PDB file of C-alpha atoms in Angstrom:
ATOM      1  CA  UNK T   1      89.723  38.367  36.794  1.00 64.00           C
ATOM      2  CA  UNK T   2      90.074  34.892  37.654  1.00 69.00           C
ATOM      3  CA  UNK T   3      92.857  33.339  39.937  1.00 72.00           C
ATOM      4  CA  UNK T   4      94.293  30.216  40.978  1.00 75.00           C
ATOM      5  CA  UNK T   5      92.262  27.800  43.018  1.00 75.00           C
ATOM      6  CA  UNK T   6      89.319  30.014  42.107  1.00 75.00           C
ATOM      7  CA  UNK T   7      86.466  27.407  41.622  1.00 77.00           C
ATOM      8  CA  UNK T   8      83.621  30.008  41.731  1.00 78.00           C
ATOM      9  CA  UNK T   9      82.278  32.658  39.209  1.00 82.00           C
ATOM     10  CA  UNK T  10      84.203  36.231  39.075  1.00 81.00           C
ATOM     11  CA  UNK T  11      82.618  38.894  40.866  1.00 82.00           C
ATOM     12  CA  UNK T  12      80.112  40.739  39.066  1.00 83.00           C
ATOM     13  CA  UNK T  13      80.906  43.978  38.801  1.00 84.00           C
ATOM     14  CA  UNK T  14      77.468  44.893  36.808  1.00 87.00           C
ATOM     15  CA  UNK T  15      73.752  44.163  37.557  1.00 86.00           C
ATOM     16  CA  UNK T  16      73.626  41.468  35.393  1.00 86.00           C
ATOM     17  CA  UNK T  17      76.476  39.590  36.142  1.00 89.00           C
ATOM     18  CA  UNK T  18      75.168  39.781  39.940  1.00 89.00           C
ATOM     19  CA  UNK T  19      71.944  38.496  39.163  1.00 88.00           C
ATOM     20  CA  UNK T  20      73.476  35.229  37.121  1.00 89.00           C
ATOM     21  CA  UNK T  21      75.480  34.442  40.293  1.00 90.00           C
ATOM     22  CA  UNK T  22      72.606  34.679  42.626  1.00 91.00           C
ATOM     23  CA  UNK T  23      70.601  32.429  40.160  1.00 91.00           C
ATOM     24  CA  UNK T  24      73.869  30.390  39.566  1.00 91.00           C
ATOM     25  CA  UNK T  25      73.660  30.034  43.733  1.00 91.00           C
ATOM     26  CA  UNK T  26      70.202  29.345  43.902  1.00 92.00           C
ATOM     27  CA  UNK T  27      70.076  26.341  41.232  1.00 93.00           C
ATOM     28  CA  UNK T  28      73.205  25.106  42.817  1.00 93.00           C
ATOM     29  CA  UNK T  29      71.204  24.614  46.589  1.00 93.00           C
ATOM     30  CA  UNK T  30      68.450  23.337  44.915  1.00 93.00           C
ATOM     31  CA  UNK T  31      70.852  20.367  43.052  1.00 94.00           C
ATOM     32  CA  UNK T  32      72.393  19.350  46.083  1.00 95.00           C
ATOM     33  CA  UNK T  33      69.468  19.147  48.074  1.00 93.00           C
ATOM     34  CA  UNK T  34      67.842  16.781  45.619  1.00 92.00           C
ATOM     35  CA  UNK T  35      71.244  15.099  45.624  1.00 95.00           C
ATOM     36  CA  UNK T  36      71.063  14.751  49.586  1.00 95.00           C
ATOM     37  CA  UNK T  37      67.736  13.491  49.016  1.00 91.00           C
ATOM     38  CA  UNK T  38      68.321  10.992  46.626  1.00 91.00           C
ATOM     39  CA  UNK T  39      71.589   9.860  48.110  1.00 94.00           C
ATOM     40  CA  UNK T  40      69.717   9.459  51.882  1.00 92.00           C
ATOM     41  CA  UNK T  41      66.710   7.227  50.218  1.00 86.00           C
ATOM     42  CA  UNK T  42      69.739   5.092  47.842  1.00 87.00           C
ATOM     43  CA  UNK T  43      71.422   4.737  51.271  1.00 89.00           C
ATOM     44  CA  UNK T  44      68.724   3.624  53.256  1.00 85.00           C
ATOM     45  CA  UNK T  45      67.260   1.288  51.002  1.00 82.00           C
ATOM     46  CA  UNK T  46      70.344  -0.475  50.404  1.00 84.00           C
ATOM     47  CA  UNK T  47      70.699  -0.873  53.880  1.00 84.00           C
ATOM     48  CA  UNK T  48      67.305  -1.855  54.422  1.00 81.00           C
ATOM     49  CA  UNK T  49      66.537  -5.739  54.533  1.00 78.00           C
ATOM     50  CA  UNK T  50      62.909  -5.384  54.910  1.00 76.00           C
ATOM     51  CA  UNK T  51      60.562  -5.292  51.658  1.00 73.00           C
ATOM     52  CA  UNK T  52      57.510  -2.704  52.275  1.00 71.00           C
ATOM     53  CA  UNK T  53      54.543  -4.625  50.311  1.00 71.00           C
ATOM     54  CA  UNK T  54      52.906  -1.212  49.619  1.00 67.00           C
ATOM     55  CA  UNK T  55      56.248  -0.522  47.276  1.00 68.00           C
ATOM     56  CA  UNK T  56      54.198  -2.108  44.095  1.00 70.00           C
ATOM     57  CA  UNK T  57      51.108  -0.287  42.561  1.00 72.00           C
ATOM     58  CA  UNK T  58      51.760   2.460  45.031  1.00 73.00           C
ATOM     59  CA  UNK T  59      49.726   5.430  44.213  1.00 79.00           C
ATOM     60  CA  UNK T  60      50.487   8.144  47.165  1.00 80.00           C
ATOM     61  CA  UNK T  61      54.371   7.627  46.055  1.00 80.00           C
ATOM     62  CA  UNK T  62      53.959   7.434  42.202  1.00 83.00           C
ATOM     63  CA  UNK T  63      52.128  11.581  42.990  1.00 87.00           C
ATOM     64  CA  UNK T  64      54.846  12.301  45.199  1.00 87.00           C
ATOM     65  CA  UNK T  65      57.692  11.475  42.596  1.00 85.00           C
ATOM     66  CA  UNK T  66      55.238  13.865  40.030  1.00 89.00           C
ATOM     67  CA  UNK T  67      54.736  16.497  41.922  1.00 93.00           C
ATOM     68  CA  UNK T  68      57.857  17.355  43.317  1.00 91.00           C
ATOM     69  CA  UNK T  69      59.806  17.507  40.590  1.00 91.00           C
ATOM     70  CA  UNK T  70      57.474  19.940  38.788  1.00 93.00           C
ATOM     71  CA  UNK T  71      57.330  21.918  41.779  1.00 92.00           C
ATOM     72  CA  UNK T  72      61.107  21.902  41.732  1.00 92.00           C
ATOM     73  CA  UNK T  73      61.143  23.010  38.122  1.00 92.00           C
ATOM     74  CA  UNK T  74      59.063  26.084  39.301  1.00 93.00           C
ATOM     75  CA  UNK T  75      61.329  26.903  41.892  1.00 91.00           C
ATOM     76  CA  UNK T  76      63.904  27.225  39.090  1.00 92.00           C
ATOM     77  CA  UNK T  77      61.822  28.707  36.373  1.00 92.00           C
ATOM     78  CA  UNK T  78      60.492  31.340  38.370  1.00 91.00           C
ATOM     79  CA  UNK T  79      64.032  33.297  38.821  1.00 89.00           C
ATOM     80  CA  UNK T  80      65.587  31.868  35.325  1.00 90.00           C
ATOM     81  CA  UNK T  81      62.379  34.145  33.274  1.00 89.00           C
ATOM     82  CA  UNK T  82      62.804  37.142  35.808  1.00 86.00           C
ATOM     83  CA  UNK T  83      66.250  36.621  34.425  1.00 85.00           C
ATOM     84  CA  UNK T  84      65.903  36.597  31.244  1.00 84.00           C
ATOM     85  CA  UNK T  85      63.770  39.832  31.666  1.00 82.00           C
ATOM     86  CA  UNK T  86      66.534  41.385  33.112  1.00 79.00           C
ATOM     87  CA  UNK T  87      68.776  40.904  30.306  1.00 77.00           C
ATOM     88  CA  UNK T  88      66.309  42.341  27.511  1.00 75.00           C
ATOM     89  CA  UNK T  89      67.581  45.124  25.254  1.00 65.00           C
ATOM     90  CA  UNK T  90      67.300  48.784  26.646  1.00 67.00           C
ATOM     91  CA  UNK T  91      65.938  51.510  24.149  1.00 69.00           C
ATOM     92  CA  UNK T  92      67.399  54.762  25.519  1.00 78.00           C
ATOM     93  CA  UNK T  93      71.381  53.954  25.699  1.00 84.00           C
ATOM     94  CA  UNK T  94      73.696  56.507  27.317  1.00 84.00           C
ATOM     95  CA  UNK T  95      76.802  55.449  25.182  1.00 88.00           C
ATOM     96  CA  UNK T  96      77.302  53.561  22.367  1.00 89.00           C
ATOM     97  CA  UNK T  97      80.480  51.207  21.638  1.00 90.00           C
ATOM     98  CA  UNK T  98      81.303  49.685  18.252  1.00 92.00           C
ATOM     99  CA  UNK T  99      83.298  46.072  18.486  1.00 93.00           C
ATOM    100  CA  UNK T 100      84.752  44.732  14.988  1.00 93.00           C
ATOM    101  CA  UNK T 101      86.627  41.282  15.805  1.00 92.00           C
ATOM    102  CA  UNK T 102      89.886  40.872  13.451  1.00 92.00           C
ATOM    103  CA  UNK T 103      92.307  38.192  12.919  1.00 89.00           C
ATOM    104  CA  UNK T 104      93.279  39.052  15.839  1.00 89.00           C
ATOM    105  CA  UNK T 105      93.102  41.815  17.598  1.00 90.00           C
ATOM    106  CA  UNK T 106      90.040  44.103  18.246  1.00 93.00           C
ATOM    107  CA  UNK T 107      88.834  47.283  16.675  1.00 93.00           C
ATOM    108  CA  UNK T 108      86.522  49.817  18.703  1.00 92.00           C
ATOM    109  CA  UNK T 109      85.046  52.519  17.581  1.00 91.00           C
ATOM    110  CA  UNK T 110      83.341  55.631  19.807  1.00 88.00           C
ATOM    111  CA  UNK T 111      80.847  57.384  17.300  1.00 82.00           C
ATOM    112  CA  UNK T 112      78.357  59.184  19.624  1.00 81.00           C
ATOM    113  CA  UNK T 113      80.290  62.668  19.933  1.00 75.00           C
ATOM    114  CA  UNK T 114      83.599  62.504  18.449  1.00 77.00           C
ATOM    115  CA  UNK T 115      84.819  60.026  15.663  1.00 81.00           C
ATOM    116  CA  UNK T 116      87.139  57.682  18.011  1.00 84.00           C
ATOM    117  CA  UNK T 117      88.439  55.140  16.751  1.00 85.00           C
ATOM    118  CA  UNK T 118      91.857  52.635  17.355  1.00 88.00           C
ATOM    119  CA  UNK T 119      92.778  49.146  17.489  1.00 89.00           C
ATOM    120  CA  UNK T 120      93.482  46.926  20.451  1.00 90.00           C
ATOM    121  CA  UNK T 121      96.664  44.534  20.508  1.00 90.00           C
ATOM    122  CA  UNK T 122      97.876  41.858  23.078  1.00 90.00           C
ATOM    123  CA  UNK T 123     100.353  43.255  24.971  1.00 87.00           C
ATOM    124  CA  UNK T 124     103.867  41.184  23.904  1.00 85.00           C
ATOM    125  CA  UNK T 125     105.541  39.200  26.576  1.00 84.00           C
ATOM    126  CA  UNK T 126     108.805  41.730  25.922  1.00 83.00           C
ATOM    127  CA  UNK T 127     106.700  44.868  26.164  1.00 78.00           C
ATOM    128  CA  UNK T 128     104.902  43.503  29.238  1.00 80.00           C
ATOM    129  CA  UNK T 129     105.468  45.368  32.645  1.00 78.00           C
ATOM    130  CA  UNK T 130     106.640  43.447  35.602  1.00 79.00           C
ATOM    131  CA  UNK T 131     102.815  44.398  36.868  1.00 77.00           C
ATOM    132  CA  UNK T 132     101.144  43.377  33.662  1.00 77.00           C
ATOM    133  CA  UNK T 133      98.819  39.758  33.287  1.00 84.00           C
ATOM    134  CA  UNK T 134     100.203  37.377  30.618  1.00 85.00           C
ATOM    135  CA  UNK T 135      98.171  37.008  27.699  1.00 84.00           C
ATOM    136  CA  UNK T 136      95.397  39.521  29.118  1.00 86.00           C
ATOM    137  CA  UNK T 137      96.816  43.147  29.125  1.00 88.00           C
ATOM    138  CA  UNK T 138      96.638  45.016  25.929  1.00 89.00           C
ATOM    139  CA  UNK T 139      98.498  48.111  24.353  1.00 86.00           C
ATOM    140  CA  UNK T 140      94.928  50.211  24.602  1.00 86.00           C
ATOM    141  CA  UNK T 141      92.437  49.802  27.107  1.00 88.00           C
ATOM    142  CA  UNK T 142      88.513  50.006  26.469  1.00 90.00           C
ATOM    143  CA  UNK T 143      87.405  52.889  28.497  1.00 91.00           C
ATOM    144  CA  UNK T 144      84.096  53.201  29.373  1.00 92.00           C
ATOM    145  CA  UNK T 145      82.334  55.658  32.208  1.00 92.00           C
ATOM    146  CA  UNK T 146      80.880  53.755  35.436  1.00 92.00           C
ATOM    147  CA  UNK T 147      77.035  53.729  36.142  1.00 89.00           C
ATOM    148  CA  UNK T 148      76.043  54.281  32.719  1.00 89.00           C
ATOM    149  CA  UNK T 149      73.994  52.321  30.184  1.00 89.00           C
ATOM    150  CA  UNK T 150      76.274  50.973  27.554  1.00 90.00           C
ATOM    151  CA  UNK T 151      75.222  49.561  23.848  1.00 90.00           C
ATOM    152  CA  UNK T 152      77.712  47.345  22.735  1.00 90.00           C
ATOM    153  CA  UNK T 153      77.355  46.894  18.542  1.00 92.00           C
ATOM    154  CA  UNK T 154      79.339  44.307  17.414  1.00 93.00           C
ATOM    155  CA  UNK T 155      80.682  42.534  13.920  1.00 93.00           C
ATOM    156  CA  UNK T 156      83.744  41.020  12.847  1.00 92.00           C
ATOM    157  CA  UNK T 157      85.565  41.459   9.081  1.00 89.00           C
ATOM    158  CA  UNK T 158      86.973  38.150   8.590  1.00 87.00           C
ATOM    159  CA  UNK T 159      85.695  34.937  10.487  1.00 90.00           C
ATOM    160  CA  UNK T 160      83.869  34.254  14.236  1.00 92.00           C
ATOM    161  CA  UNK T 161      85.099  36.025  16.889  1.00 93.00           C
ATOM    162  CA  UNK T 162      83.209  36.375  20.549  1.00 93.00           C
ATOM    163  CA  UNK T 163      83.440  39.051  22.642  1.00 93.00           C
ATOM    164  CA  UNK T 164      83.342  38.183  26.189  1.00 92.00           C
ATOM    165  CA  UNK T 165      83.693  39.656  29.752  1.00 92.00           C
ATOM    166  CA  UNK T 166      82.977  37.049  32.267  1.00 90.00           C
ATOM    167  CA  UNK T 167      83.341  39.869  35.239  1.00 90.00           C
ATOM    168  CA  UNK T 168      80.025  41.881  33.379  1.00 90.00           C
ATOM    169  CA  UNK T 169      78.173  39.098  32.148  1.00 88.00           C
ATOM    170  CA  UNK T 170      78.813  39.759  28.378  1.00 90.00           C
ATOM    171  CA  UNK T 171      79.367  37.461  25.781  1.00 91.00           C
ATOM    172  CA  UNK T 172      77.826  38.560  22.188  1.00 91.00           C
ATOM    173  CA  UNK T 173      79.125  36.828  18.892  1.00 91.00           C
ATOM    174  CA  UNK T 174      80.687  38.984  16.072  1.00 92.00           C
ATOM    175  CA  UNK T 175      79.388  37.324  13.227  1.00 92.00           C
ATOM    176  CA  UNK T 176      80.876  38.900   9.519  1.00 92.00           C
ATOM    177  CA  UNK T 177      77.735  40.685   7.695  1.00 90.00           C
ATOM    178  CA  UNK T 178      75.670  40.724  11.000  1.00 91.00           C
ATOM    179  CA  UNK T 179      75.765  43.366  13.617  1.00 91.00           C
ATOM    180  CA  UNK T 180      74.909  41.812  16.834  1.00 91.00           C
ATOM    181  CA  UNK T 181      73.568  44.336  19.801  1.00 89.00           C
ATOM    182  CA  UNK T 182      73.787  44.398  24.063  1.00 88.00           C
ATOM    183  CA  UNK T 183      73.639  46.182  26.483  1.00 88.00           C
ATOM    184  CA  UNK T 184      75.066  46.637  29.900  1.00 88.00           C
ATOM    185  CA  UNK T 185      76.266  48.948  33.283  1.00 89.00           C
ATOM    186  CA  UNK T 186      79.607  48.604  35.130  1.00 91.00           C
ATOM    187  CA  UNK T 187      78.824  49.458  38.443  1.00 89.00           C
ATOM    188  CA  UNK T 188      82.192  49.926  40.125  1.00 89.00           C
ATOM    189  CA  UNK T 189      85.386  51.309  38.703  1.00 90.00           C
ATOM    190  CA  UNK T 190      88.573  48.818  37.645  1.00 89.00           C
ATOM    191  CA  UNK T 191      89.619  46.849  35.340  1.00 90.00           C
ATOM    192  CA  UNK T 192      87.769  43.820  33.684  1.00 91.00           C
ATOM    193  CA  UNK T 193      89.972  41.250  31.077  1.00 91.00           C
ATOM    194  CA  UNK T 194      87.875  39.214  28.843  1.00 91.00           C
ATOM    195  CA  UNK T 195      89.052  37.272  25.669  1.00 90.00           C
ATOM    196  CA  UNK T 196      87.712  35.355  22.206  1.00 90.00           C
ATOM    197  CA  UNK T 197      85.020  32.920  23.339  1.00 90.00           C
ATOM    198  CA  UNK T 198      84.725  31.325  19.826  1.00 89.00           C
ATOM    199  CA  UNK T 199      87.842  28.896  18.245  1.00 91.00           C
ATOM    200  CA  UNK T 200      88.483  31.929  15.351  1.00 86.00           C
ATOM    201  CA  UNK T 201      92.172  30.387  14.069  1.00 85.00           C
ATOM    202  CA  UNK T 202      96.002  30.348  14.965  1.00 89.00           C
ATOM    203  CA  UNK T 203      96.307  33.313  17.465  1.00 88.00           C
ATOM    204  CA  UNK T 204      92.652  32.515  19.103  1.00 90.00           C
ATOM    205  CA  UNK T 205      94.219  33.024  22.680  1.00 87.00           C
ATOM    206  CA  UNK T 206      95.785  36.053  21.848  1.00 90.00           C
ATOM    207  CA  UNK T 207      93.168  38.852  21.424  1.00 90.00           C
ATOM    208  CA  UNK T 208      92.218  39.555  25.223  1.00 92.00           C
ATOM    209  CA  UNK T 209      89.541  42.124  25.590  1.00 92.00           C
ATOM    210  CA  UNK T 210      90.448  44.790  28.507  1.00 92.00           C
ATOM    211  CA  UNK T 211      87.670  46.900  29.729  1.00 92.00           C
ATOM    212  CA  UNK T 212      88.555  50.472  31.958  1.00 91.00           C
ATOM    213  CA  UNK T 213      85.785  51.310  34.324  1.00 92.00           C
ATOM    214  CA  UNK T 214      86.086  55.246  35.385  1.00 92.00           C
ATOM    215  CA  UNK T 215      84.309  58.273  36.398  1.00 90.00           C
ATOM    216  CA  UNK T 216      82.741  60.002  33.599  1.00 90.00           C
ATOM    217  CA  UNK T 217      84.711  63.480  34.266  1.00 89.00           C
ATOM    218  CA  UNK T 218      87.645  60.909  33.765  1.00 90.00           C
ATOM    219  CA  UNK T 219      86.257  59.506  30.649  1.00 88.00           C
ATOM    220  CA  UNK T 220      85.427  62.716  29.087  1.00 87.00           C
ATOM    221  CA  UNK T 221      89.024  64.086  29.819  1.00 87.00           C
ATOM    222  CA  UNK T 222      90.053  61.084  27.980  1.00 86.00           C
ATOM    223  CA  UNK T 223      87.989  61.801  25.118  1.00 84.00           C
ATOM    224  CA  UNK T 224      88.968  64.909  24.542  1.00 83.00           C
ATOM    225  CA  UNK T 225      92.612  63.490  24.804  1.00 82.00           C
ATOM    226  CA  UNK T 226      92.694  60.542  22.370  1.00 79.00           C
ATOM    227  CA  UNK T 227      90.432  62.916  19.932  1.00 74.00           C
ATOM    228  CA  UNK T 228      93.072  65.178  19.774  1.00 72.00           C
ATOM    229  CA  UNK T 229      95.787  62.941  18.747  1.00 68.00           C
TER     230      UNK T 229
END
């Protein structure tokens, strides 16, 4: 979850996530040192009296200003479409989740062994625990087993919603009439708070998304539990 004075990413607590901040990292060195470069040549020249009568018609410097850029690019490329590999779609899921996006609150649905199904509401400010995150905690958490691949199948009944969780790298649209599909593995137990990425009407800001990362003997015990009420 993010914090004050946090100007970074969240920590990634899947595969994914960890593989946008190392590419996140790596396109970030590779702006500032162009920016170093360009700012060192601005600087110099500007504090440069002397005119260098090559400058015009110069053809070594017209294929160095080609070159490097495009080698640059490739530098960037290269890691952006391993990247985007990484993210495809899986085929073989271990555990599917169904998402429906209300106005506004969230309905999930667990389908692949027992018919689970319940509704997720912001927590109120009077309900809240002293130990509790404004606007993010909700009355049922999202629990899902850790080190397992998850399908995440998502609509919504009424208008755009987007479910999001920064901290796993997910953010899928829930389009009405269109069921939209990821995938994705926590890798460490906890608690991750997402919310509605896409402007869906009055109470936009107040259908956070909590997601429980436990063992699976832990997940299976609560199964069985919430299937029996």
């Amino acid at each position: 979850m993010a914090t004050w004075s946090q100007l970074g990413l969240q920590d990634g607590a899947s595969p994914l996530m960890e593989q946008l901040i190392f590419f996140h990292d790596h396109t970030i060195l590779i702006i500032i040192m162009v920016t170093t470069l360009v700012g060192y040549i601005m600087t110099s020249i500007f504090f440069n009296n002397y005119l260098n009568r090559f400058l015009l018609e110069g053809q070594i410097i017209e294929v160095v200003w080609t070159i490097l850029p495009a080698v640059i690019l490739i530098f960037i490329a290269m890691p952006s479409l391993r990247l985007l590999y990484l993210l495809d779609e899986i085929n073989d899921p271990s555990l599917t989740l169904k998402t429906v996006g209300h106005q506004w609150y969230w309905t999930y649905e667990y389908s692949d062994f027992v018919n689970v199904e319940f509704d997720s509401y912001m927590m109120p400010l009077n309900d809240l625990s002293n130990s509790g995150f404004r606007l993010l905690d909700v009355d049922s958490h999202t629990i899902l087993p850790v080190n397992m691949q998850i399908r995440l199948l998502i609509s919504a009944a009424d208008v755009l919603h987007s479910w999001t969780v920064p901290s796993l790298g997910v953010k899928v649209d829930a389009v009405p009439g269109r069921l939209n599909q990821t995938s994705f593995l926590i890798n460490r137990p906890g608690l991750f708070f997402g919310q509605c990425s896409e402007i869906c009407g009055a109470n936009h800001s107040f259908m956070p998304i909590v997601i429980e990362s436990v063992s699976m003997p832990q997940f299976i015990t609560w199964m069985q539990k919430i299937s029996e009420e």
